[in-house]
Amino acid sequence: MTSYARQNLEQPDVTSPPADDHIAPAPRVSVQAFCETVESAAAVQSAGEDRRLGKAHLKIQMGGMAAAIEAYRSAPTPNVIIIETEGRNDILAGLDQLAAVCDSGTRVIVVGRINDVALYRELVRRGVSDYVIAPINPLDIVRSICGLFSSPEAKAVGRIIAIVGAKGGVGASTIAHNVAWAIARDLALDSVVADLDLAFGTAGLDYNQDPPQGIADAVFSPDRVDTAFIDRLLSKCTDHLNLLAAPATLDRVYDFGADAFDAIFDTLRTTMPCIVLDIPHQWSGWTKRALIGADDLLIVAAPDLANLRNTKNIFDLLKAARPNDRMPLYCLNQVGIPKRPEINASEFAKAIESEPIASIPFDPQMFGAAANNGQMIAEISATHRSTEMFLQIAQRLTGRGESKKPRSSFLSPLIEKLRAK
């Protein structure tokens, strides 16, 4: 057993996680749980279905500490053991016996009902990795297991933000590229845009980039994917923004398996704080996997019936597949096209049971000029209404508040006048 521990006994009551409870996924590890109660076993089982434990192999048994000690007398221990126990003496005596049959390097999470700092310190001294107070919920287990593999000193694992259109032609790629620009420029967060529409992607055009390599080189050479290889494929757009461009050619067919992009995403997580996925409007194993596996999601919809239906379908799927995550977000785009009947934001909110985070107005002149010039809206007009909306969306998706602006001195107006002259 190891001596890594997380002090979680300061609060006597189990409280809900904050809205932006970013938990990095666990690596491929084996986890075995020995539960005393059916309720705890159900919570662990539900945790095992969480996307962040998608790579972990979880096995659940009943019997608590006694069953664990007996099981490992003749079998090797897994990477992580979860043990539910009750009385104080049972915990300490049981751990002493478990230590005799536990392999070096195995991490132990104890689930107990005694909320006592002295007990916690004794558990730490005995090498327990984490102590979780019952009753537990699935997110308690997810957070505890994932936390074992991300020490405070380690570099934070990057957040994946997936942006997808509810229907083709709704401007999801344009939104994705402008939001990523705001994340990098206004929030000063190192970011990468991964254009996953390999045949028709527009990220290279929108950022005025024409890199000779991109995401296709990685997806077709999975055995070569590592940090150095991905770094060579990135195209630098700004100080904080990089692009993993799509080839946008039709010289080959882009059919992939469900896990085709896993290695790329895992590698990007280790090198970039923020990864924005520009997901094409198609339904396949890998697009579904990318959406479910993302940390945060934004659905872009136009205000019509087909978009409303598709948005609700995507919403319902993601809520069912990600019960321990934040709710998906959605925005309305191309709002106010002349003479087009539209479904207003309140009707959308009523059907989806969630308010849109933004309603971006239809402005063909501004957006058309930006697309043709290879620029972002903020580059053409920093005061445009959509520029502020993109920043607000960026703040919601990253969990960051309003960015701090440098304080101006009383000489600033004079300096600006001199610069103008």
PDB file of C-alpha atoms in Angstrom, residues 99-358:
ATOM      1  CA  ALA A  99      -0.936  -5.440   4.362  1.00  0.00           C
ATOM      2  CA  ALA A 100       0.501  -8.915   4.841  1.00  0.00           C
ATOM      3  CA  VAL A 101      -1.078 -10.167   1.588  1.00  0.00           C
ATOM      4  CA  CYS A 102      -1.071  -6.912  -0.406  1.00  0.00           C
ATOM      5  CA  ASP A 103       1.408  -6.443  -3.263  1.00  0.00           C
ATOM      6  CA  SER A 104       3.751  -3.454  -3.252  1.00  0.00           C
ATOM      7  CA  GLY A 105       2.338  -0.496  -5.164  1.00  0.00           C
ATOM      8  CA  THR A 106      -1.341  -1.400  -4.683  1.00  0.00           C
ATOM      9  CA  ARG A 107      -3.448   1.557  -3.624  1.00  0.00           C
ATOM     10  CA  VAL A 108      -6.215   1.139  -1.077  1.00  0.00           C
ATOM     11  CA  ILE A 109      -9.362   3.229  -0.755  1.00  0.00           C
ATOM     12  CA  VAL A 110     -11.347   2.695   2.444  1.00  0.00           C
ATOM     13  CA  VAL A 111     -15.067   3.452   2.670  1.00  0.00           C
ATOM     14  CA  GLY A 112     -16.183   3.891   6.285  1.00  0.00           C
ATOM     15  CA  ARG A 113     -18.795   5.589   8.423  1.00  0.00           C
ATOM     16  CA  ILE A 114     -16.567   7.132  11.107  1.00  0.00           C
ATOM     17  CA  ASN A 115     -15.777  10.792  10.487  1.00  0.00           C
ATOM     18  CA  ASP A 116     -12.736  11.327  12.696  1.00  0.00           C
ATOM     19  CA  VAL A 117      -9.475  13.137  11.916  1.00  0.00           C
ATOM     20  CA  ALA A 118      -7.468  10.958  14.311  1.00  0.00           C
ATOM     21  CA  LEU A 119      -8.670   7.856  12.471  1.00  0.00           C
ATOM     22  CA  TYR A 120      -7.844   9.440   9.144  1.00  0.00           C
ATOM     23  CA  ARG A 121      -4.286  10.174  10.258  1.00  0.00           C
ATOM     24  CA  GLU A 122      -3.869   6.606  11.455  1.00  0.00           C
ATOM     25  CA  LEU A 123      -5.099   5.333   8.092  1.00  0.00           C
ATOM     26  CA  VAL A 124      -2.590   7.556   6.304  1.00  0.00           C
ATOM     27  CA  ARG A 125       0.166   6.228   8.540  1.00  0.00           C
ATOM     28  CA  ARG A 126      -0.786   2.707   7.523  1.00  0.00           C
ATOM     29  CA  GLY A 127      -0.535   3.632   3.844  1.00  0.00           C
ATOM     30  CA  VAL A 128      -4.194   4.066   2.893  1.00  0.00           C
ATOM     31  CA  SER A 129      -4.533   6.175  -0.234  1.00  0.00           C
ATOM     32  CA  ASP A 130      -7.962   7.665   0.442  1.00  0.00           C
ATOM     33  CA  TYR A 131     -10.768   7.491   3.004  1.00  0.00           C
ATOM     34  CA  VAL A 132     -14.324   8.132   1.792  1.00  0.00           C
ATOM     35  CA  ILE A 133     -17.168   8.576   4.239  1.00  0.00           C
ATOM     36  CA  ALA A 134     -20.341   6.559   3.624  1.00  0.00           C
ATOM     37  CA  PRO A 135     -22.985   6.834   2.347  1.00  0.00           C
ATOM     38  CA  ILE A 136     -21.219   7.228  -0.976  1.00  0.00           C
ATOM     39  CA  ASN A 137     -22.396   8.289  -4.403  1.00  0.00           C
ATOM     40  CA  PRO A 138     -20.853   7.300  -7.766  1.00  0.00           C
ATOM     41  CA  LEU A 139     -18.986  10.591  -8.128  1.00  0.00           C
ATOM     42  CA  ASP A 140     -17.225  10.018  -4.778  1.00  0.00           C
ATOM     43  CA  ILE A 141     -15.738   6.807  -6.164  1.00  0.00           C
ATOM     44  CA  VAL A 142     -14.883   8.342  -9.549  1.00  0.00           C
ATOM     45  CA  ARG A 143     -13.115  11.270  -7.890  1.00  0.00           C
ATOM     46  CA  SER A 144     -11.245   9.027  -5.461  1.00  0.00           C
ATOM     47  CA  ILE A 145      -9.948   6.558  -8.071  1.00  0.00           C
ATOM     48  CA  CYS A 146      -9.015   9.235 -10.606  1.00  0.00           C
ATOM     49  CA  GLY A 147      -7.371  11.339  -7.906  1.00  0.00           C
ATOM     50  CA  LEU A 148      -4.910   8.541  -7.168  1.00  0.00           C
ATOM     51  CA  PHE A 149      -3.291   9.047 -10.543  1.00  0.00           C
ATOM     52  CA  SER A 150      -3.052  12.848 -10.605  1.00  0.00           C
ATOM     53  CA  SER A 151      -0.959  14.182  -7.741  1.00  0.00           C
ATOM     54  CA  PRO A 152      -1.117  17.916  -6.977  1.00  0.00           C
ATOM     55  CA  GLU A 153       2.453  18.333  -8.239  1.00  0.00           C
ATOM     56  CA  ALA A 154       1.665  16.772 -11.600  1.00  0.00           C
ATOM     57  CA  LYS A 155       0.774  18.844 -14.632  1.00  0.00           C
ATOM     58  CA  ALA A 156      -2.982  19.162 -14.932  1.00  0.00           C
ATOM     59  CA  VAL A 157      -4.628  16.880 -17.446  1.00  0.00           C
ATOM     60  CA  GLY A 158      -6.145  18.835 -20.302  1.00  0.00           C
ATOM     61  CA  ARG A 159      -9.866  19.507 -20.582  1.00  0.00           C
ATOM     62  CA  ILE A 160     -11.585  18.296 -23.755  1.00  0.00           C
ATOM     63  CA  ILE A 161     -14.404  20.479 -25.082  1.00  0.00           C
ATOM     64  CA  ALA A 162     -16.500  18.995 -27.886  1.00  0.00           C
ATOM     65  CA  ILE A 163     -18.551  21.256 -30.157  1.00  0.00           C
ATOM     66  CA  VAL A 164     -21.025  19.714 -32.593  1.00  0.00           C
ATOM     67  CA  GLY A 165     -23.860  20.921 -34.786  1.00  0.00           C
ATOM     68  CA  ALA A 166     -27.392  19.659 -34.272  1.00  0.00           C
ATOM     69  CA  LYS A 167     -27.725  19.733 -38.070  1.00  0.00           C
ATOM     70  CA  GLY A 168     -25.429  20.310 -40.998  1.00  0.00           C
ATOM     71  CA  GLY A 169     -24.815  23.922 -41.981  1.00  0.00           C
ATOM     72  CA  VAL A 170     -25.672  25.515 -38.645  1.00  0.00           C
ATOM     73  CA  GLY A 171     -22.207  27.050 -38.217  1.00  0.00           C
ATOM     74  CA  ALA A 172     -20.864  24.739 -35.524  1.00  0.00           C
ATOM     75  CA  SER A 173     -17.316  24.880 -36.923  1.00  0.00           C
ATOM     76  CA  THR A 174     -17.398  28.669 -37.030  1.00  0.00           C
ATOM     77  CA  ILE A 175     -18.557  28.733 -33.398  1.00  0.00           C
ATOM     78  CA  ALA A 176     -15.893  26.197 -32.389  1.00  0.00           C
ATOM     79  CA  HIS A 177     -13.069  28.170 -34.007  1.00  0.00           C
ATOM     80  CA  ASN A 178     -14.166  31.518 -32.552  1.00  0.00           C
ATOM     81  CA  VAL A 179     -14.714  30.054 -29.069  1.00  0.00           C
ATOM     82  CA  ALA A 180     -11.267  28.433 -29.173  1.00  0.00           C
ATOM     83  CA  TRP A 181      -9.820  31.804 -30.205  1.00  0.00           C
ATOM     84  CA  ALA A 182     -11.484  33.430 -27.177  1.00  0.00           C
ATOM     85  CA  ILE A 183     -10.188  30.694 -24.850  1.00  0.00           C
ATOM     86  CA  ALA A 184      -6.647  31.237 -26.102  1.00  0.00           C
ATOM     87  CA  ARG A 185      -6.622  35.028 -26.453  1.00  0.00           C
ATOM     88  CA  ASP A 186      -8.954  36.306 -23.735  1.00  0.00           C
ATOM     89  CA  LEU A 187      -8.494  33.570 -21.138  1.00  0.00           C
ATOM     90  CA  ALA A 188      -4.781  33.083 -21.980  1.00  0.00           C
ATOM     91  CA  LEU A 189      -5.237  29.308 -21.869  1.00  0.00           C
ATOM     92  CA  ASP A 190      -2.978  27.218 -24.101  1.00  0.00           C
ATOM     93  CA  SER A 191      -5.344  25.460 -26.473  1.00  0.00           C
ATOM     94  CA  VAL A 192      -5.512  23.305 -29.561  1.00  0.00           C
ATOM     95  CA  VAL A 193      -8.316  22.948 -32.102  1.00  0.00           C
ATOM     96  CA  ALA A 194      -8.642  19.449 -33.523  1.00  0.00           C
ATOM     97  CA  ASP A 195     -10.556  19.526 -36.817  1.00  0.00           C
ATOM     98  CA  LEU A 196     -12.166  16.088 -37.009  1.00  0.00           C
ATOM     99  CA  ASP A 197     -13.899  16.631 -40.350  1.00  0.00           C
ATOM    100  CA  LEU A 198     -11.034  15.131 -42.334  1.00  0.00           C
ATOM    101  CA  ALA A 199     -12.718  15.414 -45.738  1.00  0.00           C
ATOM    102  CA  PHE A 200     -14.281  18.885 -45.528  1.00  0.00           C
ATOM    103  CA  GLY A 201     -12.825  20.605 -42.455  1.00  0.00           C
ATOM    104  CA  THR A 202     -12.565  24.400 -42.529  1.00  0.00           C
ATOM    105  CA  ALA A 203     -10.327  25.152 -39.529  1.00  0.00           C
ATOM    106  CA  GLY A 204      -7.288  25.667 -41.784  1.00  0.00           C
ATOM    107  CA  LEU A 205      -9.218  28.191 -43.868  1.00  0.00           C
ATOM    108  CA  ASP A 206     -10.714  29.989 -40.881  1.00  0.00           C
ATOM    109  CA  TYR A 207      -7.313  30.427 -39.214  1.00  0.00           C
ATOM    110  CA  ASN A 208      -5.574  31.162 -42.533  1.00  0.00           C
ATOM    111  CA  GLN A 209      -3.297  28.143 -42.118  1.00  0.00           C
ATOM    112  CA  ASP A 210      -2.165  25.583 -44.690  1.00  0.00           C
ATOM    113  CA  PRO A 211      -0.004  23.114 -42.759  1.00  0.00           C
ATOM    114  CA  PRO A 212       1.548  20.208 -44.690  1.00  0.00           C
ATOM    115  CA  GLN A 213       0.647  17.797 -41.871  1.00  0.00           C
ATOM    116  CA  GLY A 214      -2.270  17.390 -39.536  1.00  0.00           C
ATOM    117  CA  ILE A 215      -4.603  15.022 -37.779  1.00  0.00           C
ATOM    118  CA  ALA A 216      -4.746  12.531 -40.670  1.00  0.00           C
ATOM    119  CA  ASP A 217      -1.051  11.744 -40.188  1.00  0.00           C
ATOM    120  CA  ALA A 218      -1.801  10.749 -36.605  1.00  0.00           C
ATOM    121  CA  VAL A 219      -4.996   8.794 -37.122  1.00  0.00           C
ATOM    122  CA  PHE A 220      -3.485   6.705 -39.920  1.00  0.00           C
ATOM    123  CA  SER A 221      -0.300   6.018 -37.925  1.00  0.00           C
ATOM    124  CA  PRO A 222      -1.575   5.149 -34.439  1.00  0.00           C
ATOM    125  CA  ASP A 223       1.624   3.304 -33.531  1.00  0.00           C
ATOM    126  CA  ARG A 224       3.628   6.518 -33.939  1.00  0.00           C
ATOM    127  CA  VAL A 225       1.394   8.716 -31.765  1.00  0.00           C
ATOM    128  CA  ASP A 226       3.283  10.247 -28.846  1.00  0.00           C
ATOM    129  CA  THR A 227       3.920  13.743 -27.517  1.00  0.00           C
ATOM    130  CA  ALA A 228       6.795  14.505 -29.877  1.00  0.00           C
ATOM    131  CA  PHE A 229       4.892  13.252 -32.927  1.00  0.00           C
ATOM    132  CA  ILE A 230       1.773  15.286 -32.119  1.00  0.00           C
ATOM    133  CA  ASP A 231       3.877  18.399 -31.494  1.00  0.00           C
ATOM    134  CA  ARG A 232       5.284  18.121 -35.022  1.00  0.00           C
ATOM    135  CA  LEU A 233       1.773  17.998 -36.472  1.00  0.00           C
ATOM    136  CA  LEU A 234       0.517  21.128 -34.688  1.00  0.00           C
ATOM    137  CA  SER A 235       0.286  24.410 -36.569  1.00  0.00           C
ATOM    138  CA  LYS A 236       0.756  27.544 -34.448  1.00  0.00           C
ATOM    139  CA  CYS A 237      -2.009  30.116 -34.900  1.00  0.00           C
ATOM    140  CA  THR A 238      -1.278  32.479 -31.989  1.00  0.00           C
ATOM    141  CA  ASP A 239       0.861  32.466 -28.841  1.00  0.00           C
ATOM    142  CA  HIS A 240      -1.721  30.313 -27.050  1.00  0.00           C
ATOM    143  CA  LEU A 241      -3.592  28.620 -29.915  1.00  0.00           C
ATOM    144  CA  ASN A 242      -2.524  25.657 -32.027  1.00  0.00           C
ATOM    145  CA  LEU A 243      -4.277  23.766 -34.787  1.00  0.00           C
ATOM    146  CA  LEU A 244      -4.428  20.080 -35.601  1.00  0.00           C
ATOM    147  CA  ALA A 245      -5.738  20.570 -39.114  1.00  0.00           C
ATOM    148  CA  ALA A 246      -7.805  18.280 -41.327  1.00  0.00           C
ATOM    149  CA  PRO A 247      -6.403  17.494 -44.791  1.00  0.00           C
ATOM    150  CA  ALA A 248      -9.728  18.479 -46.456  1.00  0.00           C
ATOM    151  CA  THR A 249      -8.969  16.228 -49.429  1.00  0.00           C
ATOM    152  CA  LEU A 250     -10.920  13.388 -51.026  1.00  0.00           C
ATOM    153  CA  ASP A 251      -8.044  11.180 -52.153  1.00  0.00           C
ATOM    154  CA  ARG A 252      -8.907   8.564 -49.512  1.00  0.00           C
ATOM    155  CA  VAL A 253     -11.934   7.360 -47.571  1.00  0.00           C
ATOM    156  CA  TYR A 254     -12.027   8.322 -43.896  1.00  0.00           C
ATOM    157  CA  ASP A 255     -13.654   5.318 -42.264  1.00  0.00           C
ATOM    158  CA  PHE A 256     -12.545   4.797 -38.674  1.00  0.00           C
ATOM    159  CA  GLY A 257     -13.241   2.472 -35.783  1.00  0.00           C
ATOM    160  CA  ALA A 258     -14.797   3.744 -32.582  1.00  0.00           C
ATOM    161  CA  ASP A 259     -11.432   4.094 -30.810  1.00  0.00           C
ATOM    162  CA  ALA A 260      -9.481   5.576 -33.744  1.00  0.00           C
ATOM    163  CA  PHE A 261      -8.881   8.937 -32.037  1.00  0.00           C
ATOM    164  CA  ASP A 262      -8.303   7.684 -28.476  1.00  0.00           C
ATOM    165  CA  ALA A 263      -4.501   7.793 -28.635  1.00  0.00           C
ATOM    166  CA  ILE A 264      -4.570  11.294 -30.137  1.00  0.00           C
ATOM    167  CA  PHE A 265      -6.907  12.638 -27.459  1.00  0.00           C
ATOM    168  CA  ASP A 266      -4.941  10.982 -24.648  1.00  0.00           C
ATOM    169  CA  THR A 267      -1.691  12.492 -25.930  1.00  0.00           C
ATOM    170  CA  LEU A 268      -3.213  15.949 -26.358  1.00  0.00           C
ATOM    171  CA  ARG A 269      -4.468  15.813 -22.764  1.00  0.00           C
ATOM    172  CA  THR A 270      -0.888  15.509 -21.520  1.00  0.00           C
ATOM    173  CA  THR A 271       0.381  18.494 -23.515  1.00  0.00           C
ATOM    174  CA  MET A 272      -2.469  21.028 -23.698  1.00  0.00           C
ATOM    175  CA  PRO A 273      -4.663  22.490 -20.925  1.00  0.00           C
ATOM    176  CA  CYS A 274      -7.591  22.842 -23.342  1.00  0.00           C
ATOM    177  CA  ILE A 275      -8.517  20.761 -26.392  1.00  0.00           C
ATOM    178  CA  VAL A 276     -11.431  21.930 -28.564  1.00  0.00           C
ATOM    179  CA  LEU A 277     -12.869  19.206 -30.798  1.00  0.00           C
ATOM    180  CA  ASP A 278     -14.600  20.431 -33.948  1.00  0.00           C
ATOM    181  CA  ILE A 279     -16.844  17.397 -34.490  1.00  0.00           C
ATOM    182  CA  PRO A 280     -18.541  16.998 -37.893  1.00  0.00           C
ATOM    183  CA  HIS A 281     -22.273  16.426 -38.166  1.00  0.00           C
ATOM    184  CA  GLN A 282     -22.305  12.684 -38.662  1.00  0.00           C
ATOM    185  CA  TRP A 283     -23.224   9.738 -36.469  1.00  0.00           C
ATOM    186  CA  SER A 284     -20.660   6.993 -36.107  1.00  0.00           C
ATOM    187  CA  GLY A 285     -18.957   5.018 -33.384  1.00  0.00           C
ATOM    188  CA  TRP A 286     -16.085   7.470 -33.036  1.00  0.00           C
ATOM    189  CA  THR A 287     -18.223  10.633 -33.019  1.00  0.00           C
ATOM    190  CA  LYS A 288     -20.447   9.164 -30.311  1.00  0.00           C
ATOM    191  CA  ARG A 289     -17.376   8.102 -28.334  1.00  0.00           C
ATOM    192  CA  ALA A 290     -15.806  11.561 -28.678  1.00  0.00           C
ATOM    193  CA  LEU A 291     -18.963  13.290 -27.451  1.00  0.00           C
ATOM    194  CA  ILE A 292     -19.480  10.988 -24.474  1.00  0.00           C
ATOM    195  CA  GLY A 293     -15.789  11.114 -23.545  1.00  0.00           C
ATOM    196  CA  ALA A 294     -15.475  14.917 -23.605  1.00  0.00           C
ATOM    197  CA  ASP A 295     -15.338  16.929 -20.384  1.00  0.00           C
ATOM    198  CA  ASP A 296     -17.744  19.585 -21.637  1.00  0.00           C
ATOM    199  CA  LEU A 297     -20.042  19.823 -24.659  1.00  0.00           C
ATOM    200  CA  LEU A 298     -21.664  22.515 -26.725  1.00  0.00           C
ATOM    201  CA  ILE A 299     -24.416  21.779 -29.236  1.00  0.00           C
ATOM    202  CA  VAL A 300     -24.939  24.434 -31.920  1.00  0.00           C
ATOM    203  CA  ALA A 301     -28.468  24.666 -33.332  1.00  0.00           C
ATOM    204  CA  ALA A 302     -30.393  26.867 -35.721  1.00  0.00           C
ATOM    205  CA  PRO A 303     -33.889  27.940 -34.584  1.00  0.00           C
ATOM    206  CA  ASP A 304     -35.998  25.449 -36.569  1.00  0.00           C
ATOM    207  CA  LEU A 305     -37.877  22.214 -35.922  1.00  0.00           C
ATOM    208  CA  ALA A 306     -35.265  19.767 -37.212  1.00  0.00           C
ATOM    209  CA  ASN A 307     -32.586  21.385 -35.050  1.00  0.00           C
ATOM    210  CA  LEU A 308     -34.895  21.274 -32.043  1.00  0.00           C
ATOM    211  CA  ARG A 309     -35.535  17.568 -32.498  1.00  0.00           C
ATOM    212  CA  ASN A 310     -31.855  16.755 -33.039  1.00  0.00           C
ATOM    213  CA  THR A 311     -30.715  18.884 -30.104  1.00  0.00           C
ATOM    214  CA  LYS A 312     -33.152  17.124 -27.793  1.00  0.00           C
ATOM    215  CA  ASN A 313     -32.017  13.705 -29.056  1.00  0.00           C
ATOM    216  CA  ILE A 314     -28.342  14.554 -28.478  1.00  0.00           C
ATOM    217  CA  PHE A 315     -29.168  16.083 -25.094  1.00  0.00           C
ATOM    218  CA  ASP A 316     -31.075  13.016 -23.936  1.00  0.00           C
ATOM    219  CA  LEU A 317     -28.363  10.631 -25.107  1.00  0.00           C
ATOM    220  CA  LEU A 318     -25.587  12.556 -23.372  1.00  0.00           C
ATOM    221  CA  LYS A 319     -27.483  12.970 -20.112  1.00  0.00           C
ATOM    222  CA  ALA A 320     -28.139   9.227 -19.995  1.00  0.00           C
ATOM    223  CA  ALA A 321     -24.554   8.303 -20.910  1.00  0.00           C
ATOM    224  CA  ARG A 322     -22.932  10.887 -18.585  1.00  0.00           C
ATOM    225  CA  PRO A 323     -25.003  10.865 -15.363  1.00  0.00           C
ATOM    226  CA  ASN A 324     -22.166  12.230 -13.215  1.00  0.00           C
ATOM    227  CA  ASP A 325     -21.135  15.071 -15.543  1.00  0.00           C
ATOM    228  CA  ARG A 326     -22.272  18.610 -16.013  1.00  0.00           C
ATOM    229  CA  MET A 327     -25.256  19.056 -18.304  1.00  0.00           C
ATOM    230  CA  PRO A 328     -24.453  19.631 -21.986  1.00  0.00           C
ATOM    231  CA  LEU A 329     -24.749  23.223 -23.147  1.00  0.00           C
ATOM    232  CA  TYR A 330     -26.321  24.508 -26.349  1.00  0.00           C
ATOM    233  CA  CYS A 331     -26.532  27.777 -28.203  1.00  0.00           C
ATOM    234  CA  LEU A 332     -28.694  29.075 -31.013  1.00  0.00           C
ATOM    235  CA  ASN A 333     -26.959  30.371 -34.130  1.00  0.00           C
ATOM    236  CA  GLN A 334     -28.069  32.293 -37.230  1.00  0.00           C
ATOM    237  CA  VAL A 335     -30.960  33.815 -35.310  1.00  0.00           C
ATOM    238  CA  GLY A 336     -33.058  36.389 -37.161  1.00  0.00           C
ATOM    239  CA  ILE A 337     -32.793  35.401 -40.840  1.00  0.00           C
ATOM    240  CA  PRO A 338     -35.245  37.700 -42.665  1.00  0.00           C
ATOM    241  CA  LYS A 339     -38.588  36.108 -43.630  1.00  0.00           C
ATOM    242  CA  ARG A 340     -37.658  32.746 -42.109  1.00  0.00           C
ATOM    243  CA  PRO A 341     -40.117  31.369 -39.539  1.00  0.00           C
ATOM    244  CA  GLU A 342     -38.169  30.549 -36.361  1.00  0.00           C
ATOM    245  CA  ILE A 343     -38.678  28.750 -33.081  1.00  0.00           C
ATOM    246  CA  ASN A 344     -37.761  31.217 -30.358  1.00  0.00           C
ATOM    247  CA  ALA A 345     -35.375  30.539 -27.492  1.00  0.00           C
ATOM    248  CA  SER A 346     -38.150  30.078 -24.908  1.00  0.00           C
ATOM    249  CA  GLU A 347     -39.731  27.274 -26.959  1.00  0.00           C
ATOM    250  CA  PHE A 348     -36.330  25.615 -27.311  1.00  0.00           C
ATOM    251  CA  ALA A 349     -35.795  25.880 -23.561  1.00  0.00           C
ATOM    252  CA  LYS A 350     -39.229  24.415 -22.814  1.00  0.00           C
ATOM    253  CA  ALA A 351     -38.652  21.371 -25.043  1.00  0.00           C
ATOM    254  CA  ILE A 352     -35.072  20.695 -23.912  1.00  0.00           C
ATOM    255  CA  GLU A 353     -35.617  21.763 -20.296  1.00  0.00           C
ATOM    256  CA  SER A 354     -32.539  23.965 -20.444  1.00  0.00           C
ATOM    257  CA  GLU A 355     -31.907  27.544 -21.510  1.00  0.00           C
ATOM    258  CA  PRO A 356     -29.529  28.256 -24.425  1.00  0.00           C
ATOM    259  CA  ILE A 357     -26.328  29.913 -23.238  1.00  0.00           C
ATOM    260  CA  ALA A 358     -26.360  32.303 -26.207  1.00  0.00           C
TER     261      ALA A 358
END
